[in-house]
GROMACS .gro file of C-alpha atoms in nm:
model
  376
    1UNK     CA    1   0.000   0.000   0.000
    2UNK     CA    2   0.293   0.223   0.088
    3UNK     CA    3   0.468   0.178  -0.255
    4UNK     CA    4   0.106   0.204  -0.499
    5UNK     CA    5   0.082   0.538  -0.256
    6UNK     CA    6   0.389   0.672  -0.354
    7UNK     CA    7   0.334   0.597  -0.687
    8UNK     CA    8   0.075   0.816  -0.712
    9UNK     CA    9   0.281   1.134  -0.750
   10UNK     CA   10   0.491   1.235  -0.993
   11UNK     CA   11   0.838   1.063  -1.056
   12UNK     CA   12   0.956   1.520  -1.009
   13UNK     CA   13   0.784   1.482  -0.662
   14UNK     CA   14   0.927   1.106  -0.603
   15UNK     CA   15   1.282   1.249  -0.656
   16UNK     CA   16   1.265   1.536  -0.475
   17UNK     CA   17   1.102   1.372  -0.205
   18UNK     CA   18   1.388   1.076  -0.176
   19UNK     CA   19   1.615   1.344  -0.229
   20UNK     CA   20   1.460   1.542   0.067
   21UNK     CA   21   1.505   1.220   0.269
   22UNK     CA   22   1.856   1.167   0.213
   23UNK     CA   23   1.926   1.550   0.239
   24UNK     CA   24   1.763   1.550   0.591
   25UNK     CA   25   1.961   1.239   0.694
   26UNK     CA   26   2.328   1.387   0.631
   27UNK     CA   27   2.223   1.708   0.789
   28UNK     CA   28   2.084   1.549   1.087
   29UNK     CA   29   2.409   1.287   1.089
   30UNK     CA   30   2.652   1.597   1.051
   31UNK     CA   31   2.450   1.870   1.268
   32UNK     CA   32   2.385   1.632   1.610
   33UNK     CA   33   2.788   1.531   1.630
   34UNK     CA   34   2.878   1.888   1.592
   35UNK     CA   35   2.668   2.013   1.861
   36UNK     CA   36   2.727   1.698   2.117
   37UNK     CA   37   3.113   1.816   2.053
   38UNK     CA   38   3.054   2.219   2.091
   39UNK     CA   39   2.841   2.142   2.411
   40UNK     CA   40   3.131   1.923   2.576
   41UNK     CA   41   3.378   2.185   2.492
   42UNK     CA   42   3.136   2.448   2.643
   43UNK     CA   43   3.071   2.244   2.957
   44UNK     CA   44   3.372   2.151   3.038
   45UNK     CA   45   3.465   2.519   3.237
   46UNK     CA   46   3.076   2.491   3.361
   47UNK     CA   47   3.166   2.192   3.490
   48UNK     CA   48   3.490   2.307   3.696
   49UNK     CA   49   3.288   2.581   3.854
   50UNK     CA   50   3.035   2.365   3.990
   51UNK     CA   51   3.270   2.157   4.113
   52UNK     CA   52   3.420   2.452   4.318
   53UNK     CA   53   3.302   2.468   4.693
   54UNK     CA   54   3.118   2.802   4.767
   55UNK     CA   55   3.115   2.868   5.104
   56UNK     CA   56   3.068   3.213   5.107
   57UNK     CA   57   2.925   3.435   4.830
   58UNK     CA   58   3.177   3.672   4.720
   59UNK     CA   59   3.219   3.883   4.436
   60UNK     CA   60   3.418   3.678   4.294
   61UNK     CA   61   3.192   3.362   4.356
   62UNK     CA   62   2.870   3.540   4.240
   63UNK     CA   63   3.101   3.663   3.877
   64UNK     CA   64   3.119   3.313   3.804
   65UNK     CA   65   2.780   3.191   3.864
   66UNK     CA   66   2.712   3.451   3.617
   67UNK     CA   67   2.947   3.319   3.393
   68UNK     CA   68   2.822   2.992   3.414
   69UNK     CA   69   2.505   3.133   3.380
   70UNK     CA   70   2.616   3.307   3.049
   71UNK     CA   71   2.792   2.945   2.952
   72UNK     CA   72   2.514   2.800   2.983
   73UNK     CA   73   2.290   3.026   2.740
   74UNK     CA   74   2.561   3.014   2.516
   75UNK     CA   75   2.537   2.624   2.486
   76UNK     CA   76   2.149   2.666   2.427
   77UNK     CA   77   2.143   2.909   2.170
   78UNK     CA   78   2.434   2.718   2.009
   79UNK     CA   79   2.153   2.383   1.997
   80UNK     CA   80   1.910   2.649   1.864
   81UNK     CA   81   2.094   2.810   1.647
   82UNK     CA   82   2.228   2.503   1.475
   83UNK     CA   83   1.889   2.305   1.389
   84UNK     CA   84   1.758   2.594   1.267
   85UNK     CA   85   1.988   2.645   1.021
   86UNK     CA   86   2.008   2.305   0.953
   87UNK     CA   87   1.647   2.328   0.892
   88UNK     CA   88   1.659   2.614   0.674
   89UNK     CA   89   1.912   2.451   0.426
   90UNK     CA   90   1.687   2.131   0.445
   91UNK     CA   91   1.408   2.340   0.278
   92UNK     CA   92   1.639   2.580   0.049
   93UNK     CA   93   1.751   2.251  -0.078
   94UNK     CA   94   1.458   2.061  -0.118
   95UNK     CA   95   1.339   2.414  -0.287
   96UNK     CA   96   1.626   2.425  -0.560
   97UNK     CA   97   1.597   2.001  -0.625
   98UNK     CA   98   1.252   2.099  -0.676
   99UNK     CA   99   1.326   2.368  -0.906
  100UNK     CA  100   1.578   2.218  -1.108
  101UNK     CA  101   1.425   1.877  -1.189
  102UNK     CA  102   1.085   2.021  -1.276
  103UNK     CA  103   1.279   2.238  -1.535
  104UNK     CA  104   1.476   1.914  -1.647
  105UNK     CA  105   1.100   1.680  -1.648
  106UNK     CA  106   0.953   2.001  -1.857
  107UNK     CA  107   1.157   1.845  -2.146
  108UNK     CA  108   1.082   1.541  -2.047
  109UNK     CA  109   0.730   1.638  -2.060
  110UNK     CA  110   0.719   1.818  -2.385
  111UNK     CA  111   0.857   1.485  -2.532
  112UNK     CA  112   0.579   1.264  -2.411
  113UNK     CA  113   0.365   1.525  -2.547
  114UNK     CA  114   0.523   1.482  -2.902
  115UNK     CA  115   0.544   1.092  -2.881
  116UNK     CA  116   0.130   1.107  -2.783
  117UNK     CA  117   0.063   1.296  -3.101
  118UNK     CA  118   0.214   1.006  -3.349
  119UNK     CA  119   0.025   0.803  -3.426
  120UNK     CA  120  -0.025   0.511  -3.737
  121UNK     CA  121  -0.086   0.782  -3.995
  122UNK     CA  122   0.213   1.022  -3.853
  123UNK     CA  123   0.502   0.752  -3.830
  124UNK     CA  124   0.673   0.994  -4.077
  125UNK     CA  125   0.676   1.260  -3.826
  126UNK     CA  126   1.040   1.288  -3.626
  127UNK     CA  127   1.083   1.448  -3.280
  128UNK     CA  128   1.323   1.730  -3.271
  129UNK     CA  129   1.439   2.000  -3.091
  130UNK     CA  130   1.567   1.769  -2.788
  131UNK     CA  131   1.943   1.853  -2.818
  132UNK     CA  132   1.958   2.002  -2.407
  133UNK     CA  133   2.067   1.647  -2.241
  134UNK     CA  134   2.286   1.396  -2.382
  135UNK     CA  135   1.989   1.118  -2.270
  136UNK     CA  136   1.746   1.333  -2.433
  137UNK     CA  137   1.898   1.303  -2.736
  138UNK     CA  138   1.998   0.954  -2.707
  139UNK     CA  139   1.627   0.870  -2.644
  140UNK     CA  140   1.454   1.127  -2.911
  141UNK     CA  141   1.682   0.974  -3.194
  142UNK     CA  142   1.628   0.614  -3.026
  143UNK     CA  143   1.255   0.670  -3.088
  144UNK     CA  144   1.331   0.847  -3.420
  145UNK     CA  145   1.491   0.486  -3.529
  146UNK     CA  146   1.227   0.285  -3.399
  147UNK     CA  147   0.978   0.500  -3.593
  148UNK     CA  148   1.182   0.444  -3.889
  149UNK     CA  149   1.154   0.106  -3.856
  150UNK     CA  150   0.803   0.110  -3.843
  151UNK     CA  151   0.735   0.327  -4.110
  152UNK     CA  152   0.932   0.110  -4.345
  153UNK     CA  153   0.747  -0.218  -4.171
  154UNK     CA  154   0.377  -0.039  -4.269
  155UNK     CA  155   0.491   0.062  -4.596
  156UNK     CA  156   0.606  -0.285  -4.702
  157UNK     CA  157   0.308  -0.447  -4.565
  158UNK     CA  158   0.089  -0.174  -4.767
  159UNK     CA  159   0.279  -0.245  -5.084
  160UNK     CA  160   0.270  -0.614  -5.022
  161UNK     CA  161  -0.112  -0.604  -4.961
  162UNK     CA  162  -0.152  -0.403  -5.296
  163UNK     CA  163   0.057  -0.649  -5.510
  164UNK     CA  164  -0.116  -0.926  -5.379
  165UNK     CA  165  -0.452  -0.807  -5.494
  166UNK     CA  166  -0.325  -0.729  -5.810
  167UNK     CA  167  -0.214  -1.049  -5.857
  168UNK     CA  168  -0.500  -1.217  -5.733
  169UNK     CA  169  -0.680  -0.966  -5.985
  170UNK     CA  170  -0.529  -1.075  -6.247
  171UNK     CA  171  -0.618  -1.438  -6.297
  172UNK     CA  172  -0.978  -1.354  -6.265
  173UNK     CA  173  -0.961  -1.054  -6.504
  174UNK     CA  174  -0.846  -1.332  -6.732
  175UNK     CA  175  -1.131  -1.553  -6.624
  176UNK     CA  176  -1.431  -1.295  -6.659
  177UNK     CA  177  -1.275  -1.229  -6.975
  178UNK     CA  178  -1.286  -1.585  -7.132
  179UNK     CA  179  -1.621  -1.612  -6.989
  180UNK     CA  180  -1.713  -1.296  -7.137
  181UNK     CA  181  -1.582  -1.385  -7.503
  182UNK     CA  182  -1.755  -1.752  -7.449
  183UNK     CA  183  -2.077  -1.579  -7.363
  184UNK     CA  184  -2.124  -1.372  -7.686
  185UNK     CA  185  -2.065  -1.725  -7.936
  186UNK     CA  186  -2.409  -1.797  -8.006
  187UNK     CA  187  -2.340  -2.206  -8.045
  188UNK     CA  188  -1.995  -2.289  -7.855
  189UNK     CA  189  -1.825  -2.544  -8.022
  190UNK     CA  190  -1.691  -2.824  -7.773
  191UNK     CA  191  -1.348  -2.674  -7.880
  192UNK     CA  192  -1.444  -2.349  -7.733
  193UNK     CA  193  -1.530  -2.506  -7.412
  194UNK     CA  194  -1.233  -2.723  -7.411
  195UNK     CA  195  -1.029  -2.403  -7.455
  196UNK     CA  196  -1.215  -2.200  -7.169
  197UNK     CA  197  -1.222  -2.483  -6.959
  198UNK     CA  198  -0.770  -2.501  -7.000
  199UNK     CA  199  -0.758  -2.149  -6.923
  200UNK     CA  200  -0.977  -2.168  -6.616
  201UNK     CA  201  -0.762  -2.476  -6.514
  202UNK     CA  202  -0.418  -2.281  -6.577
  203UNK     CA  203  -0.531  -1.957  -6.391
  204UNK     CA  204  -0.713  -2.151  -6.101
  205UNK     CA  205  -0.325  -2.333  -6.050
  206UNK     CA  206  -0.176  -1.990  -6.072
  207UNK     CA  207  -0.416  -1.824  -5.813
  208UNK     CA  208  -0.342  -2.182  -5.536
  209UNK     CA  209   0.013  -2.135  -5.631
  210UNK     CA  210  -0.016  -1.769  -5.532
  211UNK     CA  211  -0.217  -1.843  -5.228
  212UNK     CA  212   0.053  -2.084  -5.100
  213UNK     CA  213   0.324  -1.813  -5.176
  214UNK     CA  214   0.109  -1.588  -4.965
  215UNK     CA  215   0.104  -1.809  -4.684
  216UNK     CA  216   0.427  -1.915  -4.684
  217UNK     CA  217   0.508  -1.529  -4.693
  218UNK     CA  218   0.281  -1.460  -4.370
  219UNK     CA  219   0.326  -1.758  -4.154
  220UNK     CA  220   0.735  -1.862  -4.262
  221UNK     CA  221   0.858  -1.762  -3.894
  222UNK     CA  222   0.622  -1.979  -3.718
  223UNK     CA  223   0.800  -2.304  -3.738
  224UNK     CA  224   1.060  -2.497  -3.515
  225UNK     CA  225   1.389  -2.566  -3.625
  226UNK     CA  226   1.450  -2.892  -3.504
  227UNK     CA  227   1.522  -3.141  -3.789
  228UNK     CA  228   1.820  -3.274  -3.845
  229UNK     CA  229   1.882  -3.190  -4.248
  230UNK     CA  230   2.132  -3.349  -4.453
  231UNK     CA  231   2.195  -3.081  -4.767
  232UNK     CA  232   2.271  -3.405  -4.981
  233UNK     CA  233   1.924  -3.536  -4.962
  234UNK     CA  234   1.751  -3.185  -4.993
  235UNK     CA  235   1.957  -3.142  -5.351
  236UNK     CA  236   1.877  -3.508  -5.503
  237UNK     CA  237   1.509  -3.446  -5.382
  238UNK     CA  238   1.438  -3.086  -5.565
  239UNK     CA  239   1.711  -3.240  -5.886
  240UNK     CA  240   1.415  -3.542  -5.872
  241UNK     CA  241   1.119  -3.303  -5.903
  242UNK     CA  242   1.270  -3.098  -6.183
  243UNK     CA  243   1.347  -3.391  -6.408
  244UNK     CA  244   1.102  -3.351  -6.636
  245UNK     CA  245   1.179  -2.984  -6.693
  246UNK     CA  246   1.528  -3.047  -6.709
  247UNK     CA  247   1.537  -3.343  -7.015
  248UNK     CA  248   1.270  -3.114  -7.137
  249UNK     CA  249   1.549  -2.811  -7.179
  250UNK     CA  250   1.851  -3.077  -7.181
  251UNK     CA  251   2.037  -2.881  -6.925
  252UNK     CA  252   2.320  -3.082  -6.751
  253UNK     CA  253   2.310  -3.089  -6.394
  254UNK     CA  254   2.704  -3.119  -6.212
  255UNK     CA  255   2.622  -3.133  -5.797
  256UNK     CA  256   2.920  -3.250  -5.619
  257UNK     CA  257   2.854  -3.453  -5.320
  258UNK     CA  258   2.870  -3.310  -4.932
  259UNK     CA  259   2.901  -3.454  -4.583
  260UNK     CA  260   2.696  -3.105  -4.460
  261UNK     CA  261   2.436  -3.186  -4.175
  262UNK     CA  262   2.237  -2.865  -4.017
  263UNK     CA  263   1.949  -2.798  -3.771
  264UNK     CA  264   1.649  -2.659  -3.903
  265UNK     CA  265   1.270  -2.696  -4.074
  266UNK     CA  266   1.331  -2.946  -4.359
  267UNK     CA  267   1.034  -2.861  -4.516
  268UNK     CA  268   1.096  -2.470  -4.542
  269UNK     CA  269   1.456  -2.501  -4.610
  270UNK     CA  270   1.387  -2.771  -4.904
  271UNK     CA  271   1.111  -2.485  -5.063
  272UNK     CA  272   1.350  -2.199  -5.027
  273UNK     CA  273   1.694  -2.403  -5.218
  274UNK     CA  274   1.391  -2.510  -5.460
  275UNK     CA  275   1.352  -2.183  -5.564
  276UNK     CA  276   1.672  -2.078  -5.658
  277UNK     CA  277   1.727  -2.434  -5.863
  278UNK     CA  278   1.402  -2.404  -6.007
  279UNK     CA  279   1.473  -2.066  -6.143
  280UNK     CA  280   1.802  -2.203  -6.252
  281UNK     CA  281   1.613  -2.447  -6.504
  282UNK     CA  282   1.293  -2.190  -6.585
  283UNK     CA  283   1.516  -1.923  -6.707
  284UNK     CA  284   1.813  -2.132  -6.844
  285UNK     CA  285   1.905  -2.176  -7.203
  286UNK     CA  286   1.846  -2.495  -7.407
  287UNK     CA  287   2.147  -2.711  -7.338
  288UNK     CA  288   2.249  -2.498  -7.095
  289UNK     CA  289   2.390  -2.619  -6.760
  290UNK     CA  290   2.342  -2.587  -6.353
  291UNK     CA  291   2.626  -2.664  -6.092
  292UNK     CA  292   2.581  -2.708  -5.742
  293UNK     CA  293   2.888  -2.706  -5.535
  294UNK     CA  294   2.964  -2.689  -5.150
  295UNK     CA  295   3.219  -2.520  -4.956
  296UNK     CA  296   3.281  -2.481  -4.601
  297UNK     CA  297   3.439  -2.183  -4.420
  298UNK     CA  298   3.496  -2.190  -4.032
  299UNK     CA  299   3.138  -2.259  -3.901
  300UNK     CA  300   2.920  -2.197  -4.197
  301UNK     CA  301   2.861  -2.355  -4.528
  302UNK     CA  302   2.800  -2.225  -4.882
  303UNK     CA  303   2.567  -2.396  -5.099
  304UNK     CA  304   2.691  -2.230  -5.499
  305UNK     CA  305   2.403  -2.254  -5.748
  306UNK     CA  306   2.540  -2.183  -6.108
  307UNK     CA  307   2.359  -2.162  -6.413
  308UNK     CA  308   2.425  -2.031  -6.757
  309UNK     CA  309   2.044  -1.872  -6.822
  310UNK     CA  310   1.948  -1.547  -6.896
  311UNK     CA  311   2.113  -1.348  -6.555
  312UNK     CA  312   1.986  -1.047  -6.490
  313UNK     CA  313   2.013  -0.648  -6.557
  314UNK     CA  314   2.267  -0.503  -6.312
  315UNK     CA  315   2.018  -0.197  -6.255
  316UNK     CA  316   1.798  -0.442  -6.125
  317UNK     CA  317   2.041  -0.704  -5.904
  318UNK     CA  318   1.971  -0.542  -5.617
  319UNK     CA  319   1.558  -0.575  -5.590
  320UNK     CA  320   1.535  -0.957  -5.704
  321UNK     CA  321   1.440  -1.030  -5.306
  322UNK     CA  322   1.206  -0.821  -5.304
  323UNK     CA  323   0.805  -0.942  -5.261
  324UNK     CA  324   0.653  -0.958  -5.618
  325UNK     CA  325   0.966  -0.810  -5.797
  326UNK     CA  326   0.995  -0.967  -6.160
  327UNK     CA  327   1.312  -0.879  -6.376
  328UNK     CA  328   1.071  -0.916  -6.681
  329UNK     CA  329   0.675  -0.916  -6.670
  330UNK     CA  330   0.622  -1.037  -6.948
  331UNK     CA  331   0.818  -1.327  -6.895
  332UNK     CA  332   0.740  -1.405  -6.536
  333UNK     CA  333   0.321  -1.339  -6.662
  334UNK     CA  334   0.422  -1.658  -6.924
  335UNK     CA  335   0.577  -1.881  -6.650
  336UNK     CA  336   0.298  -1.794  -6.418
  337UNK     CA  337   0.529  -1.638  -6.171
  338UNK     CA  338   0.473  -1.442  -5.908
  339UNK     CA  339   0.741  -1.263  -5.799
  340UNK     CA  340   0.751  -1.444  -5.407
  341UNK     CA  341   0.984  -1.705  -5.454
  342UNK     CA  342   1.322  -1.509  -5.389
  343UNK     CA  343   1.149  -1.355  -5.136
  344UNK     CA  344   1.031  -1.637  -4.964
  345UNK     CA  345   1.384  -1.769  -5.001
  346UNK     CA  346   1.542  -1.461  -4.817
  347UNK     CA  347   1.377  -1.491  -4.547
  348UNK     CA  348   1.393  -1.889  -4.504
  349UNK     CA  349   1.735  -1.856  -4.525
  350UNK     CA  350   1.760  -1.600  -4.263
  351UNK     CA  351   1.541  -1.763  -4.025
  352UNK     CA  352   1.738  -2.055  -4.043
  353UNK     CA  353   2.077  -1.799  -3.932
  354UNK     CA  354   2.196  -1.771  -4.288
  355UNK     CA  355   2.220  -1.540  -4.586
  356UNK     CA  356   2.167  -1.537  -4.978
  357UNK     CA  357   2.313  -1.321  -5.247
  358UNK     CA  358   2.383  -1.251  -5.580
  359UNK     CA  359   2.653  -1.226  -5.848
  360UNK     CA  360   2.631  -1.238  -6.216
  361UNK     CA  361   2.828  -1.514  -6.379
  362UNK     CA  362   3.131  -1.388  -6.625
  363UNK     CA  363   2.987  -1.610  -6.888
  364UNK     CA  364   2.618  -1.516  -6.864
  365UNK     CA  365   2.353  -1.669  -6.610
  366UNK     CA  366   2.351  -1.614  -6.250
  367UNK     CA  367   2.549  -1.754  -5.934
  368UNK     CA  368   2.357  -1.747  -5.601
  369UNK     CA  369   2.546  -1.821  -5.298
  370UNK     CA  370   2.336  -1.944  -4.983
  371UNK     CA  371   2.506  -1.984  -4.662
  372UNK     CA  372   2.401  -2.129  -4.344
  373UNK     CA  373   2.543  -2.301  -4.040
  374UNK     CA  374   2.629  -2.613  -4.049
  375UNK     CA  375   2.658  -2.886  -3.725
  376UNK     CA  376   2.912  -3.169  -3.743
   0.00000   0.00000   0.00000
């Protein structure tokens, strides 16, 4: 009850108040000493003359009874004195700690007041004119960061949330369309329903394939990382899913074998390595090739994907991670691609601890480098 109590003031009072406490504690600890010391000095002649025998009063005896007398006052206004200015200072201290940390909280307070005013459609706004205090500062730009970040964080998921309906547009622009045009024949022919019928099938896969992208996009960091992965397997497994695409292109495929065993989600790290290999045989050229090749370096691993398709433009190297990015629309609309797959692959690979990039190989294509930790 005592500590909600005290809570209720303000944490300007609260200081000045402990403040206050400790203040009257050394002035109490250094005033009582000081005056226990004075008085013994002071007594110690009023002591003596007591201790003399007065037989007779005498001039001389009733002069020193006086000065006892006078001793004694002293000694008393000395006491009096002594807490009163120790008093005094107690107050003209608490007065200035008062004074100076409600002119130091008035910043304080003008901040709050600036924070309370952001809000979702202000994350733009940054606080200024906090340069008086070193922590201050160090806060003001410590919330000017964070707001950064969150700006950025609302702006991506804006721009995500408008690609995604545009993409989910798409397909069934395409299907009201063909409905449309199959609508206005007067006798369709079973050809023109077979036809309808292969488009609705092809954008109805592109719009599940989409959907999955989108929920492997929203929900990738909610998964453990607790299976033991051997790389090896992962590589044969996507190689074996591709085949047909592959003979279909007649690209040779060169993996070299690897001992490499990791911790993580076999599931999300086998969709993320897809990617890159499947892009390696989508965008390749016919006879064209794809190496995979390992290489360890202290406690990491590099997986090296190298293909000899298409590459792509250096102006645009450094936004192929990004959600929905496509080099080429055109080509991406004909291979029913969305744009997620890099994306999706970025941020696999960096849940799992690791990193991806990019480099343009010398001869044409592209090399992409994944590494990750690796457990022996």
């Amino acid at each position: 009850m005592k500590i909600n109590f005290f809570k209720r003031f303000s944490l300007c009072t609260r200081i000045t108040l402990i403040s206050i406490i400790i203040l009257t504690s050394i002035s109490v600890l250094l005033t009582i000493p000081v005056v226990y010391n004075a008085e013994n000095i002071i007594k110690k002649p009023i002591n003596k003359l007591n201790s003399t025998d007065f037989n007779e009063i005498s001039d001389t005896n009733y002069e020193t009874m006086i000065e006892t007398s006078k001793l004694s006052n002293v000694i008393i206004n000395f006491k009096l004195h002594s807490y009163m200015y120790m008093i005094a200072l107690i107050f003209l201290g608490a007065f200035f700690i008062y004074y100076i940390l409600k002119k130091e909280f008035a910043s304080l307070k003008k901040l709050s007041d600036e924070m309370t005013l952001i809000n979702e459609n202000k994350l733009s706004h940054k606080i200024t004119g906090f340069d008086n205090g070193y922590e201050l500062t160090l806060f003001a730009n410590s919330f000017n960061t964070m707001l950064n970040r969150l700006d950025k964080a609302f702006e991506s998921q804006k721009r995500f949330s408008v690609d995604a309906s545009h993409e989910l547009k798409t397909p069934l622009t395409v299907l009201k369309t063909n409905l449309d045009v199959l609508n206005l024949i007067e006798n369709p022919s079973e050809e023109d329903y077979k036809y309808t019928i292969s488009i609705f099938k092809k954008q109805t896969e592109r719009m599940i394939d989409l959907v999955d992208s989108l929920f492997l996009t929203a929900f990738q960091k909610d998964y453990d990382l607790n299976d033991t992965i051997v790389i090896d397997n992962i590589i044969s497994n996507i190689i074996h899913d591709l085949e047909d695409n592959i003979t279909e292109k007649n690209i040779s495929i060169d993996v070299t074998k690897s001992d490499i065993v990791t911790k993580g989600n076999c599931i999300m790290l086998t969709h993320a390595i897809s990617n890159v290999v499947q892009n390696a045989v989508k965008y390749n050229k016919p006879n064209g090739s794809i190496s995979v090749t390992f290489e360890k370096i202290e406690k990491n691993y590099i997986i090296k994907i190298e293909d000899t398709g298409i590459g792509i433009p250096k102006d645009k190297e450094n936004d192929i991670f990004e959600p929905f990015f496509r080099v080429d629309e055109s080509r991406s609309r004909k291979s029913s691609g969305a744009g997620l797959g890099l994306a999706i692959t970025k941020e696999v690979i960096y849940r799992h601890g690791g990193k991806i990039t990019y480099t343009p190989n010398k001869d044409g294509g592209s090399i992409f480098k994944i590494k990750l930790p690796f457990i022996i």
